[in-house]
């Protein structure tokens, strides 16, 4: 069974300023489950949107069942046999299961209820979906709703089924059921494109894997022939042999001193598994994992940037309540978010106002810093971090990315945190500034600050962190420490999980 149903050749797609896809080939066979892999921003969704007629390609061709096609709209793609189930299920919760399966598709304005329910019942049982045709959709679990969305696509005679992160909100049992359904459809000859952040699921269910990175095709592989570590290295774009030398602090001896910050079975509404975390005075540690593995969600739980749903935290051994970012700030925790543009800078405000923001929030807006103080503080940090700006009154939006990032760092340093969390602080900034920030991190640790540093660039973490917490599929699976760690060690830990490695 190696008949190609879909062949995409030389697909390119640009958005203003971004090449989302560049000359990408993709082949889907009849009756296969094909995982489309890549870190965030790799171009997966763009490719899917081209297949489903949401976007038009700039170049390349699409061959469906041996014939060149053009998908003019999602409706057009659907008519040609492409079914899509997105993460958010686009069904009507107040209608019955059967109505959801057939609605909007009956030529006859007078729906034949009996017939419809009978047909639904037959489909549900043949696909093994545990639902009754007449129950209201909203009374079904998310997993079952998703299966019904799939059943709907199947009934529309889809030859290709696209599942974009269908499992992110499902529990283990539900995933098992979904996989059974996928296997059933595969047996019927449907070609399935499966997108997920869960690496283990890819290995459980897929036949082949296509890897994208930065809009380019990296390769197409038989799942069984591609070790997890190689998949990860391909997604990240790091050669397995790419070993880097590091100059960082010695790992702290597991001393008896009380940690600066400690979390026990912490969990958040963003869906991280309950985790434990500690950091010592003057320690730099980091979360290593793929984009989407739960790195950001973990630190956001620590800072209460997402709603905390369980667990407890201690600062210097004392139990404290951190329910909001302001609580966290008052306890001496700072957090530089991943999304600089969205959560970080206030574009219209001046460099000065951006620098004093966190301190001002902590003091309360009824006690504004004096103009003189604000100026002093700003100038002090502009000098300390060599921020390049025409003046302190310049709107931050007119600074380069690297200088914007330094302004936000200044904002947090000004609050004199004991524990500072930096999530991707060097992303998208020039190499020189990157190195400056890395040095700054090590310098701050030397002065006694505790820092958690997250970066997608493993070599950067190796250079700064003396301990790495390995996270995979939203769960902490191990820890690495030592002076001689290599990228290979880290990738291996991400691939295997569950290992506690210490290399002296
Ligand atoms: P993935 O799904 O693999 O995370 P996407 O296909 O969503 O990646 O994005 C690929 C690149 O294209 C990213 O740099 C993203 O910012 C950009 N991009 C995607 N959609 C749009 C859009 N509608 N407008 C502008 N840029 C976009
Ligand atoms: Mg996407």
Coordinates of N, CA and C in Angstrom, one line a residue, residues 5 23 42 59 99 142 151 175 284 294 315 322 400 406 468 488:
X5 N -1.8 9.6 -2.2 CA -3.1 10.3 -2.5 C -2.8 11.8 -2.7
X23 N 9.8 26.1 -0.7 CA 10.1 25.0 -1.5 C 9.9 23.6 -0.8
X42 N 7.6 26.4 12.6 CA 8.3 25.7 11.5 C 7.5 25.7 10.2
X59 N 3.8 29.4 -4.6 CA 4.4 28.6 -5.7 C 4.3 27.2 -5.4
X99 N -27.3 15.2 14.8 CA -27.4 16.5 14.0 C -26.0 17.1 13.7
X142 N -14.9 15.8 25.7 CA -14.2 16.4 24.7 C -13.6 15.4 23.7
X151 N -15.9 11.6 12.7 CA -16.9 10.8 12.0 C -17.6 11.6 11.0
X175 N -6.9 9.3 24.6 CA -5.9 9.2 23.5 C -5.9 7.8 22.9
X284 N 22.3 29.1 38.6 CA 21.6 29.2 37.3 C 21.1 27.9 36.9
X294 N 6.4 22.4 27.4 CA 5.8 22.8 28.7 C 6.9 23.7 29.5
X315 N 9.6 30.3 50.0 CA 10.7 31.2 49.7 C 11.6 31.1 50.9
X322 N 1.5 32.4 46.5 CA 1.7 33.2 45.3 C 0.6 32.8 44.3
X400 N 16.0 48.5 18.6 CA 16.2 47.2 18.1 C 15.7 46.1 19.1
X406 N 17.0 44.2 26.5 CA 17.8 44.7 27.6 C 16.9 45.7 28.5
X468 N 20.2 21.4 34.5 CA 19.1 21.5 33.5 C 18.0 20.5 33.9
X488 N 24.5 16.6 22.9 CA 24.0 15.2 22.7 C 23.4 14.7 24.0

